[in-house]
XYZ file of C-alpha atoms in Angstrom:
752
model
C 1.209 24.065 -48.934
C -1.195 25.673 -46.932
C -0.670 24.943 -43.178
C -2.368 25.515 -39.920
C 0.855 26.592 -38.454
C -0.170 30.301 -37.961
C 2.558 33.086 -37.792
C 3.398 35.001 -34.660
C 2.901 38.743 -34.934
C 4.353 41.562 -32.901
C 1.860 43.404 -30.328
C 4.456 45.491 -28.559
C 4.596 48.415 -31.276
C 1.897 51.146 -31.814
C 0.470 50.920 -35.340
C -1.504 54.183 -35.312
C -4.992 54.902 -34.659
C -8.378 53.450 -35.972
C -9.401 55.264 -38.941
C -10.441 54.638 -42.687
C -7.870 54.327 -45.359
C -7.003 57.347 -47.155
C -4.157 58.323 -49.447
C -1.241 60.877 -48.418
C 0.210 61.754 -44.847
C -1.575 64.526 -42.594
C -0.406 67.907 -43.276
C 2.645 69.109 -41.340
C 3.753 65.551 -40.556
C 7.601 65.006 -40.158
C 9.653 62.025 -40.160
C 11.344 59.795 -42.936
C 10.523 60.779 -46.668
C 9.416 58.552 -49.264
C 12.144 58.331 -51.910
C 9.466 58.241 -54.668
C 7.176 61.143 -53.715
C 9.324 62.799 -51.328
C 6.467 63.025 -48.865
C 7.300 62.247 -45.109
C 6.206 59.436 -43.484
C 2.981 59.765 -40.896
C 0.801 58.233 -38.805
C -1.203 57.154 -41.982
C 1.988 55.675 -43.329
C 2.564 53.502 -40.378
C -0.904 52.374 -40.928
C -0.345 51.604 -44.645
C 2.838 49.614 -43.478
C 1.065 47.436 -41.119
C -1.606 46.514 -43.439
C 0.789 45.558 -46.023
C 2.585 43.396 -43.454
C -0.542 41.642 -42.717
C -1.497 41.366 -46.160
C 1.871 39.564 -47.093
C 1.352 37.334 -43.854
C -1.984 36.400 -45.291
C -0.374 35.491 -48.800
C 2.375 33.405 -47.086
C -0.246 31.549 -45.109
C -2.920 31.534 -48.206
C -5.601 33.132 -46.003
C -8.360 35.212 -47.085
C -7.650 39.171 -47.077
C -11.420 40.153 -46.694
C -10.850 41.245 -42.758
C -10.709 44.325 -40.929
C -7.810 46.622 -41.598
C -8.091 49.419 -39.053
C -5.187 49.462 -36.713
C -6.787 48.117 -33.531
C -8.316 45.042 -35.684
C -4.859 44.559 -37.229
C -3.371 44.301 -33.991
C -6.045 41.902 -32.860
C -5.539 39.802 -35.846
C -2.060 39.466 -35.600
C -2.254 38.367 -32.035
C -4.963 36.007 -32.953
C -2.791 34.266 -35.809
C 0.197 34.267 -33.353
C 2.127 30.952 -32.600
C 1.058 31.079 -28.738
C -2.691 31.646 -29.663
C -3.206 29.370 -32.302
C -1.007 26.629 -30.163
C -3.531 27.391 -27.177
C -6.566 26.817 -29.568
C -5.257 23.685 -31.078
C -4.440 22.330 -27.432
C -7.950 23.033 -26.458
C -9.233 21.070 -29.645
C -6.749 18.184 -28.727
C -8.050 18.159 -24.971
C -11.782 18.188 -25.868
C -11.040 15.320 -28.218
C -9.133 13.356 -25.903
C -11.940 13.523 -23.276
C -13.626 10.726 -25.021
C -10.726 8.275 -23.441
C -11.702 9.080 -19.987
C -15.539 10.022 -20.201
C -17.952 6.827 -19.363
C -17.541 4.355 -20.743
C -13.924 4.930 -19.532
C -10.600 3.495 -21.558
C -8.613 3.496 -18.407
C -7.642 -0.102 -18.108
C -4.909 -2.076 -18.984
C -6.947 -4.712 -20.986
C -10.167 -4.150 -23.073
C -10.749 -8.064 -22.736
C -14.050 -8.087 -20.837
C -13.016 -11.538 -19.278
C -9.755 -9.954 -17.949
C -10.891 -6.000 -17.273
C -10.268 -4.913 -14.086
C -13.105 -2.256 -12.838
C -12.014 0.852 -14.827
C -11.587 4.292 -13.173
C -14.581 6.485 -13.982
C -14.387 10.055 -13.294
C -16.701 11.670 -10.738
C -19.531 14.070 -12.178
C -18.256 17.263 -12.997
C -14.474 16.677 -13.669
C -14.720 16.181 -17.428
C -17.640 18.604 -17.609
C -15.542 21.376 -16.001
C -12.770 20.809 -18.651
C -15.160 20.898 -21.162
C -16.865 23.941 -20.046
C -13.301 25.554 -20.028
C -12.877 24.435 -23.889
C -16.387 25.618 -24.531
C -15.578 29.073 -23.269
C -12.363 29.077 -25.579
C -14.434 27.981 -28.310
C -16.691 30.964 -27.795
C -13.909 33.577 -27.605
C -12.618 32.125 -30.907
C -15.976 32.412 -32.640
C -16.341 36.038 -31.210
C -12.701 36.891 -32.344
C -13.380 35.466 -35.877
C -16.543 37.029 -36.315
C -15.526 40.302 -35.128
C -12.379 40.427 -37.606
C -14.438 39.583 -40.843
C -17.423 41.744 -39.921
C -21.344 40.697 -39.769
C -21.778 40.870 -43.619
C -18.880 38.328 -44.250
C -19.980 36.232 -41.038
C -23.311 35.780 -42.763
C -21.540 34.583 -45.944
C -19.513 31.937 -44.173
C -21.304 28.510 -43.655
C -18.566 27.179 -41.459
C -18.805 30.114 -39.019
C -22.332 29.597 -38.783
C -22.073 26.062 -38.228
C -19.537 26.748 -35.776
C -22.375 28.840 -33.829
C -24.638 26.090 -34.117
C -22.544 23.346 -32.866
C -21.484 25.598 -29.925
C -25.074 26.221 -29.186
C -26.008 22.497 -29.263
C -23.073 21.736 -27.437
C -23.859 24.174 -24.369
C -27.605 23.051 -24.376
C -26.236 19.256 -23.936
C -23.732 19.898 -21.370
C -26.231 21.818 -19.334
C -28.489 18.858 -19.512
C -25.711 16.359 -18.759
C -24.987 18.471 -15.579
C -28.787 18.699 -14.486
C -29.104 14.631 -14.981
C -25.999 14.157 -12.798
C -24.077 13.166 -15.812
C -26.123 9.831 -15.998
C -27.162 10.120 -19.460
C -25.959 7.560 -21.866
C -26.356 9.745 -25.207
C -24.511 12.563 -25.622
C -25.063 14.392 -28.691
C -21.836 16.949 -28.078
C -19.488 14.255 -28.164
C -20.524 13.332 -31.733
C -20.069 17.400 -32.491
C -16.584 17.372 -31.343
C -14.549 16.646 -34.427
C -16.342 19.690 -35.922
C -13.784 21.904 -33.952
C -10.801 20.237 -35.700
C -12.412 20.622 -39.000
C -13.338 24.387 -38.788
C -9.748 25.400 -37.478
C -8.143 24.014 -40.638
C -8.214 25.725 -43.994
C -6.834 22.925 -45.951
C -8.766 20.241 -44.263
C -11.976 22.177 -45.183
C -10.624 22.325 -48.820
C -9.943 18.710 -48.702
C -13.188 18.085 -47.546
C -15.065 20.124 -50.106
C -12.684 18.191 -52.783
C -14.215 14.771 -51.265
C -17.759 16.139 -51.689
C -17.359 16.867 -55.056
C -15.664 13.599 -56.052
C -18.657 11.859 -54.446
C -21.040 11.543 -57.634
C -18.349 9.682 -59.319
C -17.383 7.537 -56.551
C -21.375 6.683 -56.219
C -21.613 5.723 -59.941
C -18.859 3.139 -59.493
C -20.393 2.005 -56.206
C -23.756 1.444 -57.976
C -21.894 -0.467 -60.467
C -20.223 -2.532 -57.783
C -23.650 -3.262 -56.092
C -25.204 -4.362 -59.270
C -22.362 -6.704 -59.795
C -22.543 -8.016 -56.513
C -26.417 -8.468 -56.373
C -26.359 -10.091 -59.894
C -23.711 -12.906 -58.596
C -25.424 -13.134 -55.253
C -28.562 -14.099 -57.108
C -26.509 -16.761 -59.371
C -24.679 -18.139 -56.288
C -28.281 -18.765 -54.402
C -29.139 -21.078 -57.759
C -25.884 -22.556 -57.877
C -25.979 -23.366 -54.315
C -29.307 -24.026 -53.369
C -30.424 -26.562 -50.603
C -30.763 -30.009 -51.706
C -31.946 -33.367 -49.886
C -28.477 -34.676 -50.050
C -27.048 -33.225 -46.578
C -23.604 -33.910 -47.713
C -23.921 -31.471 -50.518
C -25.406 -28.576 -48.453
C -22.271 -27.472 -46.845
C -21.685 -24.293 -49.204
C -25.340 -23.442 -48.948
C -25.166 -24.099 -44.982
C -22.103 -21.903 -44.585
C -22.467 -19.060 -47.129
C -25.907 -19.012 -48.946
C -28.402 -19.789 -46.629
C -30.566 -16.469 -47.462
C -30.045 -13.281 -48.930
C -28.362 -11.268 -46.377
C -25.783 -14.119 -45.854
C -25.305 -14.477 -49.434
C -24.557 -10.648 -49.955
C -22.319 -10.807 -46.947
C -20.283 -13.520 -48.238
C -19.531 -12.058 -51.545
C -19.059 -8.872 -50.484
C -16.508 -10.144 -48.074
C -14.765 -11.969 -50.906
C -14.857 -8.690 -52.852
C -12.105 -7.726 -50.178
C -10.403 -11.173 -50.492
C -10.865 -11.627 -46.780
C -12.488 -14.803 -46.991
C -10.633 -16.358 -50.042
C -10.550 -19.151 -50.608
C -12.508 -20.269 -47.705
C -15.948 -19.232 -49.239
C -15.232 -21.816 -52.066
C -13.831 -24.642 -50.426
C -17.075 -26.561 -49.729
C -18.441 -26.248 -53.480
C -14.882 -26.884 -54.791
C -14.674 -30.133 -52.823
C -17.539 -31.333 -54.464
C -16.576 -30.100 -57.997
C -14.029 -28.162 -59.349
C -16.004 -26.431 -61.882
C -17.277 -24.426 -59.161
C -14.286 -22.285 -58.763
C -15.113 -20.573 -62.296
C -18.152 -18.851 -60.426
C -15.845 -17.377 -57.874
C -12.995 -16.683 -59.965
C -15.115 -14.455 -62.449
C -16.696 -12.817 -59.505
C -13.213 -11.832 -57.954
C -11.749 -10.884 -61.501
C -14.679 -8.498 -62.261
C -15.353 -7.225 -58.714
C -11.887 -7.095 -57.140
C -9.389 -6.604 -60.153
C -11.556 -4.531 -62.354
C -14.293 -2.635 -60.653
C -12.289 -1.888 -57.277
C -9.182 -0.760 -59.449
C -11.464 1.420 -61.831
C -12.600 2.706 -58.571
C -8.951 3.689 -57.927
C -8.561 5.084 -60.975
C -11.686 7.372 -60.739
C -11.019 8.673 -57.324
C -7.463 9.658 -58.351
C -8.482 11.507 -61.471
C -11.572 13.153 -60.064
C -10.120 13.992 -56.568
C -6.839 15.233 -58.549
C -8.946 17.584 -60.616
C -10.779 19.213 -57.541
C -7.628 19.489 -55.516
C -6.123 21.350 -58.505
C -9.035 23.847 -58.352
C -8.525 24.130 -54.587
C -4.947 24.779 -55.133
C -5.827 27.467 -57.472
C -7.942 29.208 -55.072
C -4.924 29.279 -52.500
C -2.589 30.710 -55.162
C -5.492 33.334 -56.152
C -5.335 34.321 -52.281
C -1.512 34.625 -52.519
C -1.451 36.815 -55.457
C -4.441 38.730 -53.955
C -2.444 39.425 -50.999
C 0.475 40.405 -52.431
C -1.334 42.766 -54.851
C -3.105 44.420 -51.771
C -0.034 45.094 -49.984
C 1.501 46.786 -53.117
C -1.834 48.926 -53.436
C -1.758 50.133 -49.790
C 1.971 50.918 -49.912
C 1.522 53.302 -52.723
C -0.699 55.786 -50.709
C -1.379 58.288 -53.456
C -4.216 58.203 -55.901
C -3.063 56.704 -59.317
C -3.789 58.210 -62.184
C -2.210 54.988 -64.133
C -1.839 52.089 -62.007
C 0.985 50.852 -64.320
C 3.185 53.903 -63.375
C 2.699 53.557 -59.407
C 5.894 52.684 -57.523
C 6.730 51.821 -54.014
C 10.101 52.824 -52.337
C 12.462 50.283 -51.743
C 13.037 51.467 -47.857
C 9.142 50.972 -47.461
C 9.553 47.332 -48.647
C 12.660 46.706 -46.519
C 10.491 47.918 -43.485
C 7.784 45.842 -44.311
C 9.949 42.820 -44.576
C 11.354 43.310 -41.373
C 8.004 43.222 -39.778
C 6.694 40.024 -41.771
C 6.730 37.067 -39.440
C 8.098 34.349 -41.871
C 10.810 31.718 -42.387
C 14.124 33.004 -42.589
C 14.898 31.329 -45.735
C 12.403 32.840 -47.727
C 13.116 36.328 -46.063
C 16.662 35.920 -46.934
C 15.802 35.208 -50.632
C 13.333 37.985 -51.033
C 15.324 40.598 -49.193
C 18.193 39.871 -51.845
C 15.975 40.428 -54.427
C 14.697 43.660 -52.842
C 18.419 44.840 -52.755
C 18.872 44.601 -56.434
C 16.497 47.441 -56.712
C 18.411 49.425 -54.182
C 20.106 51.888 -56.586
C 17.086 52.922 -58.311
C 15.146 53.126 -55.149
C 11.580 52.191 -56.009
C 9.797 49.290 -57.649
C 6.681 49.054 -59.723
C 4.147 46.694 -59.494
C 5.463 43.764 -61.697
C 8.767 44.060 -59.676
C 7.034 43.950 -56.409
C 5.125 40.809 -57.623
C 8.138 39.191 -58.764
C 10.145 39.313 -55.606
C 7.477 37.167 -54.280
C 7.911 34.618 -56.600
C 10.493 33.049 -54.205
C 7.620 31.689 -52.120
C 6.509 29.561 -55.004
C 9.847 28.103 -55.467
C 11.157 24.773 -53.891
C 12.797 25.252 -50.880
C 16.239 23.625 -51.281
C 18.244 22.872 -48.284
C 22.142 23.096 -49.159
C 24.694 21.799 -46.734
C 27.204 24.444 -45.388
C 30.568 24.706 -46.942
C 33.522 22.572 -45.760
C 35.779 24.480 -43.032
C 39.201 25.802 -44.527
C 42.346 24.332 -42.914
C 45.871 25.746 -43.740
C 47.757 22.832 -42.579
C 48.364 20.505 -45.685
C 48.278 17.394 -43.227
C 44.864 18.467 -41.996
C 43.675 19.202 -45.515
C 44.564 15.499 -46.640
C 42.884 14.183 -43.401
C 39.968 16.291 -44.259
C 39.918 14.740 -48.000
C 39.894 11.454 -46.887
C 36.970 11.704 -44.176
C 34.890 13.927 -46.635
C 35.529 11.492 -49.537
C 32.457 9.539 -50.944
C 34.280 6.342 -50.613
C 34.428 6.595 -46.678
C 30.522 6.626 -46.852
C 30.759 3.376 -48.812
C 33.235 1.918 -46.397
C 31.047 2.877 -43.604
C 27.942 0.961 -45.349
C 30.399 -1.927 -45.825
C 31.260 -1.803 -41.822
C 27.374 -1.499 -40.956
C 26.786 -4.407 -43.008
C 29.355 -6.718 -41.466
C 28.138 -5.548 -38.096
C 24.301 -6.672 -38.620
C 25.688 -9.946 -40.047
C 28.026 -10.419 -37.228
C 25.146 -9.711 -34.680
C 22.660 -11.926 -36.674
C 25.107 -14.557 -36.797
C 25.494 -14.445 -32.799
C 22.048 -14.307 -32.450
C 21.250 -17.502 -34.540
C 23.879 -19.435 -32.770
C 22.466 -18.364 -29.420
C 18.805 -18.552 -30.432
C 18.152 -21.962 -28.557
C 20.057 -21.201 -25.491
C 18.289 -19.652 -22.247
C 19.426 -16.288 -21.559
C 21.401 -17.353 -18.473
C 23.195 -20.087 -20.441
C 24.307 -17.474 -23.248
C 27.955 -16.649 -23.586
C 27.936 -12.845 -24.268
C 31.785 -12.279 -24.382
C 31.986 -12.663 -28.104
C 29.215 -10.019 -29.068
C 30.702 -7.909 -26.567
C 34.021 -7.939 -28.236
C 32.511 -7.367 -31.599
C 30.466 -4.271 -30.332
C 33.472 -3.002 -28.618
C 35.489 -3.033 -32.232
C 32.659 -1.720 -34.050
C 32.076 1.260 -31.646
C 35.710 2.295 -32.045
C 35.289 2.492 -35.752
C 31.993 4.673 -35.318
C 33.717 6.766 -32.974
C 36.794 7.334 -35.381
C 34.043 7.778 -38.382
C 32.103 10.201 -36.398
C 35.177 12.333 -35.031
C 36.534 12.334 -38.437
C 33.569 13.611 -40.435
C 33.014 16.140 -37.724
C 36.531 17.339 -38.425
C 35.942 17.332 -41.995
C 32.539 18.975 -42.325
C 32.576 20.869 -39.116
C 29.683 20.662 -36.695
C 26.911 22.548 -38.845
C 28.234 20.354 -41.705
C 27.816 17.013 -40.125
C 24.395 17.772 -38.349
C 22.835 18.907 -41.805
C 22.969 15.194 -42.923
C 20.014 13.228 -41.171
C 22.202 9.863 -41.513
C 24.929 11.536 -39.638
C 22.576 12.544 -36.855
C 21.418 8.821 -36.511
C 24.904 7.645 -36.740
C 25.983 9.939 -34.231
C 23.178 9.116 -31.712
C 23.845 5.341 -32.069
C 27.523 5.838 -31.564
C 27.085 8.254 -28.506
C 24.704 5.870 -27.092
C 26.700 2.943 -27.366
C 29.935 4.493 -26.305
C 28.119 5.712 -23.056
C 27.142 2.188 -22.325
C 30.450 0.809 -22.804
C 32.118 3.304 -20.775
C 29.286 2.465 -17.933
C 29.905 -1.253 -18.196
C 33.720 -0.744 -17.938
C 33.017 1.208 -14.684
C 30.642 -1.112 -13.305
C 32.292 -4.421 -14.129
C 35.867 -3.328 -14.478
C 36.044 -5.478 -17.648
C 33.580 -6.307 -20.365
C 34.510 -9.999 -19.692
C 33.445 -9.925 -15.965
C 31.786 -12.912 -14.916
C 29.489 -11.037 -12.378
C 27.321 -10.139 -15.285
C 25.429 -13.470 -14.751
C 24.218 -12.166 -11.407
C 22.233 -9.245 -13.132
C 20.163 -11.447 -15.489
C 16.857 -11.107 -13.281
C 17.249 -7.113 -13.733
C 17.774 -5.102 -16.995
C 21.347 -5.520 -16.614
C 23.767 -3.172 -18.845
C 24.561 -5.886 -21.291
C 20.758 -6.493 -21.858
C 21.012 -2.596 -22.729
C 23.596 -3.150 -25.281
C 21.489 -6.066 -26.952
C 18.576 -3.427 -26.930
C 20.696 -0.921 -28.927
C 21.858 -3.617 -31.230
C 18.436 -3.080 -32.821
C 19.631 0.438 -33.553
C 22.588 -1.368 -35.129
C 20.571 -2.915 -37.493
C 18.478 0.180 -38.314
C 21.744 2.024 -38.717
C 21.951 0.089 -42.089
C 19.432 2.293 -43.229
C 22.185 4.820 -43.956
C 22.628 3.327 -47.238
C 19.178 4.913 -48.569
C 20.636 8.418 -49.527
C 23.353 6.537 -51.772
C 20.755 4.588 -53.573
C 18.774 7.216 -56.074
C 15.704 5.294 -56.187
C 15.565 4.526 -52.540
C 16.493 8.103 -51.842
C 13.639 9.363 -53.926
C 11.078 7.130 -52.268
C 12.333 8.024 -48.616
C 12.083 11.570 -49.373
C 8.549 10.913 -50.748
C 7.719 9.265 -47.380
C 9.068 12.458 -45.592
C 6.860 14.964 -47.768
C 3.948 12.688 -47.036
C 4.241 12.945 -43.252
C 4.001 16.777 -43.838
C 1.344 16.925 -46.851
C -0.944 14.443 -45.526
C -2.187 16.289 -42.404
C -5.297 17.408 -43.613
C -6.069 13.712 -44.799
C -5.025 12.468 -41.417
C -7.380 15.064 -39.744
C -10.032 14.016 -41.631
C -9.447 10.333 -40.995
C -9.427 11.373 -37.237
C -12.565 13.004 -37.605
C -14.084 9.886 -39.368
C -12.448 7.494 -37.007
C -14.107 9.708 -33.842
C -17.479 9.806 -35.453
C -17.811 5.978 -36.146
C -16.355 5.135 -32.639
C -19.077 7.326 -31.132
C -21.769 5.655 -32.981
C -20.486 2.166 -32.540
C -20.252 2.938 -28.675
C -23.889 4.104 -29.000
C -25.031 0.711 -30.958
C -22.854 -1.902 -29.628
C -21.349 -1.181 -26.149
C -21.959 -4.028 -23.828
C -23.623 -6.334 -26.324
C -20.740 -8.871 -26.516
C -20.514 -10.645 -23.387
C -18.731 -14.120 -22.382
C -21.153 -16.862 -22.096
C -19.224 -18.631 -19.472
C -17.956 -17.302 -16.180
C -15.040 -14.759 -15.851
C -11.335 -15.284 -15.696
C -8.919 -17.844 -17.343
C -11.484 -20.461 -18.016
C -12.893 -18.653 -20.831
C -9.379 -18.495 -22.467
C -9.290 -22.283 -22.418
C -12.952 -22.588 -23.580
C -12.158 -21.148 -26.975
C -11.366 -24.874 -28.364
C -15.170 -25.626 -28.073
C -16.302 -22.805 -30.308
C -17.109 -22.952 -33.998
C -13.851 -22.794 -36.030
C -13.122 -19.079 -37.391
C -15.823 -17.586 -34.956
C -15.154 -14.526 -32.975
C -15.047 -16.617 -29.683
C -12.758 -19.287 -31.030
C -10.204 -16.751 -32.398
C -10.120 -15.155 -28.972
C -11.083 -11.718 -30.280
C -12.909 -10.632 -27.061
C -10.559 -7.337 -26.715
C -11.749 -6.103 -30.037
C -15.249 -4.486 -28.841
C -17.030 -1.150 -28.545
C -17.085 -1.266 -24.844
C -14.933 2.067 -24.572
C -13.493 4.668 -26.981
C -10.060 3.311 -27.215
C -11.352 -0.412 -28.113
C -13.661 1.048 -30.757
C -10.595 2.868 -32.362
C -8.705 -0.626 -32.474
C -11.686 -2.508 -33.965
C -12.434 0.229 -36.521
C -8.677 -0.231 -37.847
C -8.961 -3.934 -37.831
C -11.988 -3.631 -40.252
C -10.308 -0.912 -42.136
C -7.449 -3.362 -42.980
C -10.148 -5.869 -43.946
C -8.463 -8.874 -42.859
C -10.758 -11.310 -41.040
C -13.402 -8.348 -40.921
C -16.354 -11.031 -41.680
C -15.691 -12.252 -38.055
C -16.849 -8.768 -36.594
C -19.800 -8.765 -39.476
C -20.835 -12.197 -37.757
C -20.247 -11.786 -34.267
C -22.328 -8.363 -34.068
C -24.947 -10.098 -36.255
C -25.473 -13.022 -33.752
C -25.664 -10.859 -30.649
C -27.586 -7.857 -32.231
C -29.539 -7.743 -35.514
C -28.561 -8.350 -39.454
C -28.828 -4.535 -39.477
C -25.574 -4.052 -37.764
C -23.852 -4.862 -41.215
C -24.780 -1.624 -42.384
C -22.719 -0.020 -40.067
C -19.749 -2.147 -40.840
C -20.219 -1.674 -44.611
C -20.488 1.947 -44.184
C -17.164 1.971 -42.510
C -15.590 -0.234 -45.050
C -16.596 2.152 -47.700
C -15.469 5.124 -46.172
C -12.288 3.916 -44.684
C -10.818 1.285 -47.090
C -12.476 2.335 -50.296
C -12.633 5.946 -50.268
C -9.691 7.224 -47.866
C -7.160 4.736 -48.725
C -7.873 5.429 -52.451
C -7.473 9.035 -51.802
C -4.042 8.446 -50.143
C -3.126 6.453 -52.939
C -3.591 9.173 -55.244
C -1.864 11.880 -53.309
C 1.188 9.400 -53.017
C 1.207 8.901 -56.892
C 1.251 12.837 -57.462
C 3.963 13.322 -54.710
C 5.774 10.756 -56.282
C 5.705 11.813 -59.663
C 6.575 15.278 -58.978
C 9.566 14.108 -57.050
C 10.516 11.748 -59.788
C 10.287 14.623 -62.304
C 11.866 16.964 -60.151
C 15.107 14.845 -59.444
C 15.224 12.894 -62.740
C 18.112 14.646 -64.036
C 20.026 14.477 -60.458
C 22.890 11.977 -59.510
C 23.261 10.099 -56.701
C 25.504 12.949 -54.859
C 22.913 15.646 -55.939
C 20.224 13.650 -54.229
C 22.418 13.512 -51.283
C 23.459 17.171 -51.042
C 20.206 18.751 -51.760
C 16.701 18.142 -50.554
C 13.579 19.442 -51.952
C 10.877 20.237 -49.770
C 7.517 19.471 -51.787
C 4.010 20.973 -51.103
C 0.938 20.293 -52.540
C 0.968 23.803 -54.589
C 4.453 22.756 -55.883
C 3.146 19.422 -57.148
C 0.348 21.252 -59.082
C 2.694 24.098 -60.160
C 2.739 23.418 -63.817
C -0.959 23.349 -64.013
C -1.729 26.396 -61.847
C -3.185 29.343 -64.083
C -2.127 32.617 -62.752
C -4.807 35.310 -62.068
C -4.826 38.162 -64.408
C -4.661 41.910 -63.047
C -8.213 42.755 -64.012
C -9.114 39.531 -61.581
C -7.166 40.672 -58.988
C -8.322 44.422 -58.844
C -12.292 43.165 -59.203
C -11.455 41.323 -55.931
C -10.032 44.236 -54.323
C -12.958 46.333 -55.188
C -15.010 43.882 -53.456
C -12.981 44.020 -50.256
C -15.765 44.839 -47.337
C -13.087 46.893 -45.363
C -10.697 48.167 -47.588
C -11.425 51.607 -49.431
C -8.907 52.152 -51.995
C -8.501 55.076 -54.463
C -7.740 54.218 -58.000
């Protein structure tokens, strides 16, 4: 998977002087000779090697190779993509985004409830502006470095860099205006533009955004059909539930179908099932036949059109994501092909017969910054050609096929013992049945803890007799300690720590053991009556009861032993890594909508009565189900943190009609457009995209491990990436396509 973690490069060694790329070493140069041509390695050879190193690093990270390739630029390039530089840039982006929490309106208060909120800390003018200007300077340096490395011609073709320059220009102008107005302006345009810095720094995020953009036409067609369905049933509902002379029969009209905007809102909320069955109760109470209208609307809209929208998003986005992955694969193949071309050095009459020395490939691999797992695999492939001393183009390409394979994490071999007795003990503690026994013991511990908790549930803390639970914990801790020591003996330290469930078990056991020893030292005996004197504080026994929560979670160790559960768990772990681009885009969307919400609705909702606790008790006089009666006062747009929480509540769509209603009453009917746009963006689009990636990831994992047994699933973990998910559908680029791309390289003058 393409990641935003960029590789560290070495800047200590000299890589030669700047110059154009030419074939062959300088006359009279001395040094190691090439086993293929017999020519000595010179300064140009060092430059070629460094170019190959950078091209291979570009291939590993799916980066474009269209950058400067002279020695000085290569040093700058590797320094720019070093870990420390990229971590610094990512930290700068995080800082400039987090400024929203302390800028006016500040989120530095314990509560967001306007009735209980104390005066918030407001930073003095110039505090956040100083931090922001430092970040802006770093962004300007970042733009300068990127522009220089790719050259002016490439810069003019890159829309993201042009946008980067425009955003920085607007940000600087807005910052100057803010400082000149003593930080008193309410509308800060630059705050709305800050998420752009996050987007432009992530290649995968930009590709994902492009995929979403291309999926929008298909999504719009279904949304249009959904709008027609909504409008049609709105008109039918207004006809069915029109106002009559009989006041008792107007409850449905009065509550949900008073006018067109109210009717549309009621059915839109019903589409999300947030107000079901409340919306039909007044009419259903009068005549049970009215339920047919609401049932037909929900079946067509909620269960047909909404699920059809999910299917279309999944199908279309999957296709465009495949196209994006195809582009990434072309970048990888192009980087490897360019590395081979610069390593051959001599003008080739027939490119099929060009060869590169194994020693030179080894030198390149020694300099390439990559994970040791892949380095070892590639070097083993290179060593197979050691006797011949050279590789042709196809062989060179084949050794890098290791980058496209599943990364398999295997556990270290068991330690060897000469004593027969130690071998028998090792066999016992490494046997699968010991794991089963451990699961049974963990279940028994959980049941024992639950039983004691149920028996003591109605007793006050000071009246509880903790002796039983203390003795139970003591017995189980001793077993956990024996099990942990036995497994460490059987598997060795490295083998024991290679299992994630062992790490969790060991953490729980060590923590419980430390607390147990501390209790014995402090109280002399676990049955000490002096423990009651410490109930007013956080006593050690209370700490043990907190650790009992870990004991309950410890029972999750059964997951690796059940194939389907292990598959689901591994899928979730892979999603954490593969969803960074989706999570980044969601952060951007949340940030933008939160800022717009603050601009539109900050301070609009204010308690009608006095401040303090009297507001809390006055909720009973409010209309049932309203914002005021439900006590939703902390959910508002008065600061950035509160806005984020409110947007999350609307995305979940449970009771989101409450927010539609209150902001309509306190502002205008047009406020509904904001919330509907957020619902479409977050709940309809992003959640469905999330489901699409989950399906792809799970299907791949299922097919990959379908032939594995439970033991194999436990012993081997496959690290999945987006590229691996679509590996079967990816079309490899041809040699002609790669050569054509190399000919178009703006800074590499290759001779063919």
